[in-house]
mmCIF file of C-alpha atoms in Angstrom:
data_model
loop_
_atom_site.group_PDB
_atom_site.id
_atom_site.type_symbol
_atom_site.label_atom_id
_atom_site.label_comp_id
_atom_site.label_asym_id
_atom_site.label_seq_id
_atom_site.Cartn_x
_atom_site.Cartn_y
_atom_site.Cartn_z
ATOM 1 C CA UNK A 1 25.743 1.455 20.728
ATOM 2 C CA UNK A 2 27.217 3.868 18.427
ATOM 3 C CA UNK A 3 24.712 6.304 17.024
ATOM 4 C CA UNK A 4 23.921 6.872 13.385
ATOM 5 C CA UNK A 5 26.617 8.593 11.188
ATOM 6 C CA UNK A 6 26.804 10.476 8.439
ATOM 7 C CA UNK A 7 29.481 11.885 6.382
ATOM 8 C CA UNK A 8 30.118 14.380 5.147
ATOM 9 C CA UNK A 9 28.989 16.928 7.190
ATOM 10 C CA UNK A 10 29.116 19.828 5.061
ATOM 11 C CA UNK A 11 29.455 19.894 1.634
ATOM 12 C CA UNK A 12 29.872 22.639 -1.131
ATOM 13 C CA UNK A 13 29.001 22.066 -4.962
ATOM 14 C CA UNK A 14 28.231 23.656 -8.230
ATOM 15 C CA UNK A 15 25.349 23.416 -10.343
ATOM 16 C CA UNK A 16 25.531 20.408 -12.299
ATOM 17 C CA UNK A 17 27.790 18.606 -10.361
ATOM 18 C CA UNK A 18 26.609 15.237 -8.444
ATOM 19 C CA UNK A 19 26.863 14.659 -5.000
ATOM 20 C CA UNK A 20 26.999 11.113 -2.700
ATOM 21 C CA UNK A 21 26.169 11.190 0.905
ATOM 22 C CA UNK A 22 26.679 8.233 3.340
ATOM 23 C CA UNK A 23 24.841 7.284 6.307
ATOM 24 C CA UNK A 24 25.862 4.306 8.456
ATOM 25 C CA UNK A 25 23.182 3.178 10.661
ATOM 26 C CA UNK A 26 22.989 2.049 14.445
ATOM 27 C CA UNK A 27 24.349 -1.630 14.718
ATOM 28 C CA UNK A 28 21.352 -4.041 14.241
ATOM 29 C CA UNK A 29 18.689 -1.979 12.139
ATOM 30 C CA UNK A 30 18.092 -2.610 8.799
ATOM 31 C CA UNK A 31 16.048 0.531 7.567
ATOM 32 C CA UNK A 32 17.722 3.599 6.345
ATOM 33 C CA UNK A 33 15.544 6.430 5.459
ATOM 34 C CA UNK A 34 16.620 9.588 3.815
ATOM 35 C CA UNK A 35 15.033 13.180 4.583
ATOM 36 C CA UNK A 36 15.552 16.597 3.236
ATOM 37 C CA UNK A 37 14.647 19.484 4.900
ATOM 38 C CA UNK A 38 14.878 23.647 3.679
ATOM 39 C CA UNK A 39 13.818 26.620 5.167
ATOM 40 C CA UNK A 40 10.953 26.890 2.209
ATOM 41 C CA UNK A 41 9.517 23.126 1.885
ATOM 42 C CA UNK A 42 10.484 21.470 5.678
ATOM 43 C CA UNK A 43 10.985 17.896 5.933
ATOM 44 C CA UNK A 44 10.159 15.808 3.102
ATOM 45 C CA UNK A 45 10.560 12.212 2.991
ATOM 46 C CA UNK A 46 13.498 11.298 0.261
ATOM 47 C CA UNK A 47 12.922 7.069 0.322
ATOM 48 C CA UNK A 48 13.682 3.842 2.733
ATOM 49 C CA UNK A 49 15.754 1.493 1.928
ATOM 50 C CA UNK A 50 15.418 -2.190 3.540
ATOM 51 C CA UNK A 51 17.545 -5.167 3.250
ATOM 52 C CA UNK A 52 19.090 -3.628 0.394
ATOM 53 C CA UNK A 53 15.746 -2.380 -1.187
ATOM 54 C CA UNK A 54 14.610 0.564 -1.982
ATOM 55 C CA UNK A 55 10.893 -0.318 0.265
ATOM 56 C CA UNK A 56 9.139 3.457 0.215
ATOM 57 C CA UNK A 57 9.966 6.764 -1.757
ATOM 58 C CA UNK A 58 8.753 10.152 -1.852
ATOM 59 C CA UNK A 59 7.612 12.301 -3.955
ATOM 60 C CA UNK A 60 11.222 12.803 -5.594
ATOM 61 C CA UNK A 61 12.773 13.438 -9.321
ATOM 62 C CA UNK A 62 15.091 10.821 -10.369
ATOM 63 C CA UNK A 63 17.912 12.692 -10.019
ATOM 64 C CA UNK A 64 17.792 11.635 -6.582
ATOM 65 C CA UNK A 65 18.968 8.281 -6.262
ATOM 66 C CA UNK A 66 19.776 5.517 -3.451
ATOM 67 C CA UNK A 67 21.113 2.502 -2.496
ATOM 68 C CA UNK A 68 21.867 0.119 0.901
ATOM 69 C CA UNK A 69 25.025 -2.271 1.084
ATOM 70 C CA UNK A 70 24.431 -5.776 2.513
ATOM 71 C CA UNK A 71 26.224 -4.167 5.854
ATOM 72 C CA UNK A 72 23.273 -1.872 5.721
ATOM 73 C CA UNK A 73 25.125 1.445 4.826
ATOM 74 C CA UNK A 74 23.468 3.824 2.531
ATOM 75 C CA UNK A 75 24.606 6.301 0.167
ATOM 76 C CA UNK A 76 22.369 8.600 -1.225
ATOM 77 C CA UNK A 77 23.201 10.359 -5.016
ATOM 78 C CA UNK A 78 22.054 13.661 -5.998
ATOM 79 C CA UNK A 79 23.574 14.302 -10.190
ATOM 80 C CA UNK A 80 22.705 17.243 -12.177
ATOM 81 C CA UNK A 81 22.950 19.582 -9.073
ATOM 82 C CA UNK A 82 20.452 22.627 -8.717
ATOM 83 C CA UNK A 83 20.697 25.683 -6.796
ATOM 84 C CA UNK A 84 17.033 23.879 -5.386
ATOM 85 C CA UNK A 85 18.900 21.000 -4.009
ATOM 86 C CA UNK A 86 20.516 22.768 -1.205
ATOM 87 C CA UNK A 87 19.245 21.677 2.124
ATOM 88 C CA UNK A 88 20.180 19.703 5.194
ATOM 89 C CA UNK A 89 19.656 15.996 4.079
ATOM 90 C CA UNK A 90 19.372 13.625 7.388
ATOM 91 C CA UNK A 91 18.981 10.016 7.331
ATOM 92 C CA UNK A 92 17.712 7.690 9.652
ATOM 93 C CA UNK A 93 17.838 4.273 10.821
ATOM 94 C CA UNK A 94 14.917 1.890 12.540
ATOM 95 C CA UNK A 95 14.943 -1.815 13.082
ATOM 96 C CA UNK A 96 12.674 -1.910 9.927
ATOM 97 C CA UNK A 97 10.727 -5.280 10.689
ATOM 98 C CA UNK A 98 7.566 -4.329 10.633
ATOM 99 C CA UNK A 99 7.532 -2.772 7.254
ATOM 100 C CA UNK A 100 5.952 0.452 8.792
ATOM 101 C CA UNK A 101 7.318 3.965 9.848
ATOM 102 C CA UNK A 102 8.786 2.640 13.117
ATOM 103 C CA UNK A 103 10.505 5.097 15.615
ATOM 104 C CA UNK A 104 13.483 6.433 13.732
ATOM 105 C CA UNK A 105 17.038 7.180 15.357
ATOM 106 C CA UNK A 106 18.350 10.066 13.521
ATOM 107 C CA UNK A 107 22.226 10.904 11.792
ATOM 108 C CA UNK A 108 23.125 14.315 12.416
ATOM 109 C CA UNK A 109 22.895 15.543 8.946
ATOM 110 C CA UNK A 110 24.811 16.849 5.600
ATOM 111 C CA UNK A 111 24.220 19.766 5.041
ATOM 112 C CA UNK A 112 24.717 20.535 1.648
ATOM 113 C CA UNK A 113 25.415 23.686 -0.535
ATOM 114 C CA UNK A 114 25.218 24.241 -4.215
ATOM 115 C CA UNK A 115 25.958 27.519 -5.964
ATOM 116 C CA UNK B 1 -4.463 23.399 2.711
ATOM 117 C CA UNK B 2 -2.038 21.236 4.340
ATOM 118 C CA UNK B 3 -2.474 17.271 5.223
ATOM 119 C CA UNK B 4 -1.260 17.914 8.454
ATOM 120 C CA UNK B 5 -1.497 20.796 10.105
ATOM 121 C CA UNK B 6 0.464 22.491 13.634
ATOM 122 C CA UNK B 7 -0.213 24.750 15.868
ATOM 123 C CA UNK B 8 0.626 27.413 17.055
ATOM 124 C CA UNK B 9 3.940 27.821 14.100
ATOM 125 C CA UNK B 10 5.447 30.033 17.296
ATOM 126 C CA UNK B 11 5.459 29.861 20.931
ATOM 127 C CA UNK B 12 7.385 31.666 23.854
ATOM 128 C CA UNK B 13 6.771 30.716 27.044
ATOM 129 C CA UNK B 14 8.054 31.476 30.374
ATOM 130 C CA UNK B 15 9.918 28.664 32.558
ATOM 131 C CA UNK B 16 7.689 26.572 34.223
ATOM 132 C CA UNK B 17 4.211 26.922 31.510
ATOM 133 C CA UNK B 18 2.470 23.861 30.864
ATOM 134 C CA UNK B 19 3.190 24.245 26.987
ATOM 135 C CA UNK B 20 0.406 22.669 24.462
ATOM 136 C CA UNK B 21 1.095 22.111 20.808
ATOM 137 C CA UNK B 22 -1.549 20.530 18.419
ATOM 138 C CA UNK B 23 -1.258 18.567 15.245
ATOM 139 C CA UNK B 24 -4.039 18.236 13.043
ATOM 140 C CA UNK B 25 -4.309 15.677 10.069
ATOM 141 C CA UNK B 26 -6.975 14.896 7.110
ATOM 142 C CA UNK B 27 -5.590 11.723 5.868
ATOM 143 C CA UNK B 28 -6.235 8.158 7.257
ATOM 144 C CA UNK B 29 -2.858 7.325 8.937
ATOM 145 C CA UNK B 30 -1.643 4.012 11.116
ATOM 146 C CA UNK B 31 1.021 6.267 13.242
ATOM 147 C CA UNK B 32 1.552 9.291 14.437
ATOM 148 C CA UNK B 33 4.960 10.564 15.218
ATOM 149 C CA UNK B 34 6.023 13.661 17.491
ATOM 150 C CA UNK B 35 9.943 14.650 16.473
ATOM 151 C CA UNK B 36 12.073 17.239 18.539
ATOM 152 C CA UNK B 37 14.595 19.278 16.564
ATOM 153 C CA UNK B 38 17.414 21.515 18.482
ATOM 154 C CA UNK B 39 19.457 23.602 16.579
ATOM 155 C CA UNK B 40 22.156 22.510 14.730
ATOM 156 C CA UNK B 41 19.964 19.759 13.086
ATOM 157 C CA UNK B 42 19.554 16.989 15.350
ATOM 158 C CA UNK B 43 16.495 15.348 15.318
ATOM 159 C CA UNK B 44 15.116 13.034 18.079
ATOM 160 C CA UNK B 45 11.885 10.939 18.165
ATOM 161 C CA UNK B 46 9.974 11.848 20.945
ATOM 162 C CA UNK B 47 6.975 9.578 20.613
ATOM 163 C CA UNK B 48 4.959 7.173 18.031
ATOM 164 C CA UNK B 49 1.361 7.392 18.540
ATOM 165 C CA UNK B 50 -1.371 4.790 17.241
ATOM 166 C CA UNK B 51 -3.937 5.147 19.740
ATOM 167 C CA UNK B 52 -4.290 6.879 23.120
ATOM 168 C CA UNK B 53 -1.951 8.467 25.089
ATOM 169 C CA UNK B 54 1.658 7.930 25.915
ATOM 170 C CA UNK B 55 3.728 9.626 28.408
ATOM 171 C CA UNK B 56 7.922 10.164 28.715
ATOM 172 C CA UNK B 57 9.649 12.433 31.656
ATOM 173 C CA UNK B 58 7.420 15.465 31.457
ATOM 174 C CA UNK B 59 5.974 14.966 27.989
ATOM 175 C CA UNK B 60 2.851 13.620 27.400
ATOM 176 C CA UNK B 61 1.692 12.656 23.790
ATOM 177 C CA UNK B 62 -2.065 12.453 22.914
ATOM 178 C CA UNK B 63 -4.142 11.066 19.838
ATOM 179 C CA UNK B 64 -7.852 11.042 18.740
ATOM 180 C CA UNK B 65 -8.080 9.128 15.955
ATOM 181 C CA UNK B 66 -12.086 10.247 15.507
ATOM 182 C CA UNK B 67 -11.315 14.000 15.199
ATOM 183 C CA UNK B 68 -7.686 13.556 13.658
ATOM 184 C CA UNK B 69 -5.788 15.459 16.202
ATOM 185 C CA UNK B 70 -3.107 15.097 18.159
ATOM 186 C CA UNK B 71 -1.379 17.004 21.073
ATOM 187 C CA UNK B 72 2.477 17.185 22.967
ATOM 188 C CA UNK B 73 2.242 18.625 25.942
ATOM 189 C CA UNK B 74 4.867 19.700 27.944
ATOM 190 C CA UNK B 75 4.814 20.184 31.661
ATOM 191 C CA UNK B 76 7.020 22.404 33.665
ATOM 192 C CA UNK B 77 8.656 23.797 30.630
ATOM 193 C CA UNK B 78 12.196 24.617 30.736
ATOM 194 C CA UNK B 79 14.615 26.390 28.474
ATOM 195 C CA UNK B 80 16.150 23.571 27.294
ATOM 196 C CA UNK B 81 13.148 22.181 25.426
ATOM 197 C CA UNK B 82 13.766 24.999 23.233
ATOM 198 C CA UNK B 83 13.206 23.892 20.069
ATOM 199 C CA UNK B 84 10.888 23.122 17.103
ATOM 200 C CA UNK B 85 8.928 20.211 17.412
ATOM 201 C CA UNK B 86 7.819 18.254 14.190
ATOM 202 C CA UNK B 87 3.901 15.893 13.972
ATOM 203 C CA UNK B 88 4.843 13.452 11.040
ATOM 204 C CA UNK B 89 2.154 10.892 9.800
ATOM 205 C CA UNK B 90 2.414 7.574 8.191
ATOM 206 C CA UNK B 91 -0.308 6.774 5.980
ATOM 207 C CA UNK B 92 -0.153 3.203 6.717
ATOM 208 C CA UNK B 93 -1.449 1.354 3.687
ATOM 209 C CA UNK B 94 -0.475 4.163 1.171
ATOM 210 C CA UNK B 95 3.354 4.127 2.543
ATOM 211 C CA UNK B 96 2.559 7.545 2.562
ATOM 212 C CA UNK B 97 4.998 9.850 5.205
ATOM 213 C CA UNK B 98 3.733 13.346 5.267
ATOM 214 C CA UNK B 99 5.180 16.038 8.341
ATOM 215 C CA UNK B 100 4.130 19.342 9.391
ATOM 216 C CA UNK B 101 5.693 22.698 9.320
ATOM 217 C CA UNK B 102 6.469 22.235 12.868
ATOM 218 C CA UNK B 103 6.146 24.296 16.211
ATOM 219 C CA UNK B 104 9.426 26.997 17.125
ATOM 220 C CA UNK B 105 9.310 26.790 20.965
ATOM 221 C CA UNK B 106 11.076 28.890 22.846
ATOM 222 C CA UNK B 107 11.104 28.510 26.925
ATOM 223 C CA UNK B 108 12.417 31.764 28.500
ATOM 224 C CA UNK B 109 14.168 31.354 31.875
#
């Protein structure tokens, strides 16, 4: 199976732009999760989606922004860029049935850049 | 003070150590997760912990849920589990994901 994707890669912005990232998951699961990790804060949990759902978020403004496609592709949408925002952003996908943090299969990553 | 807590935030060891690295939480959780990070980025779940002890190759994942700790251990360390590893909690109930500052390890040939 094909591992989970995500494009792009790398990514550079300005401040106040907006940004989409898209994450295709391993064929089968239904759970997407979005992470973002920087040097300063580490991994923080973004939100899951599920069956097109948004199911958990994190502790987020609503700048950042989500959704999942019946196919199970996510995009995740960052507007009003700030300097802040900059960080690798990973997603990740798990078979999602059981409604908990299951073992999660992880993209490589965008890493993103605003100046 | 941190809900979860690692330790040590740096290791070195030499090839061969039997490496130990802790996670310690204060929060009532229904899984524990151990994630391995090379660089570059890529992340790979090493275990998911509710109770016990679990074992993979030569890592071996532990869990108290009593004292709130948990342990990876690594046996006959080599340099290519170089890398920082990653405790990550799920609160369960509260949907609540919460991960630790991790553990650089660095396995010196």
């Amino acid at each position: 199976k094909a591992g989970v994707t995500q494009t792009p890669r790398y990514l550079i912005k300005t401040r106040g732009q907006q940004v989409t990232l898209s994450c295709s998951p391993i064929s089968g699961h239904r759970s997407v999760s979005w992470y973002q990790q920087t040097p300063g804060q580490g991994l923080q949990f973004l939100f899951e989606y599920f069956s097109e759902t948004q199911r958990n978020k994190g502790n987020f403004p609503g700048r950042f922004s989500g959704r999942q496609f019946s196919n199970s592709r996510s995009e995740m949408n960052v507007s009003t860029l700030e300097l802040g925002d900059s960080a690798l952003y990973l997603c990740a996908s798990s078979l999602g049935a059981s409604g908990d943090w299951e073992t999660q299969y992880f993209g490589p990553g965008t890493r993103l850049l605003v100046l | 003070k941190n809900e979860v807590e690692q330790s040590p935030q740096n290791l070195t060891a030499q090839e061969g150590e039997f490496i130990t690295i802790n996670c310690s939480y204060s929060v009532g959780i229904s899984a524990l997760h151990w994630l391995q990070q090379h660089p570059g980025g890529g992340i790979v779940s090493l275990f998911m912990l509710s109770s016990g002890k679990k074992k993979h190759g030569r890592l071996i994942a532990t869990i108290n849920i009593q004292e709130k700790h948990s342990s990876l251990h690594i046996t006959a360390s080599h340099p290519r589990d170089s890398a920082v590893y990653i405790c990550a909690v799920y609160g369960g109930a509260t949907n609540k994901l919460i991960f630790g500052t991790g553990t650089l390890l660095a396995v010196q040939p």
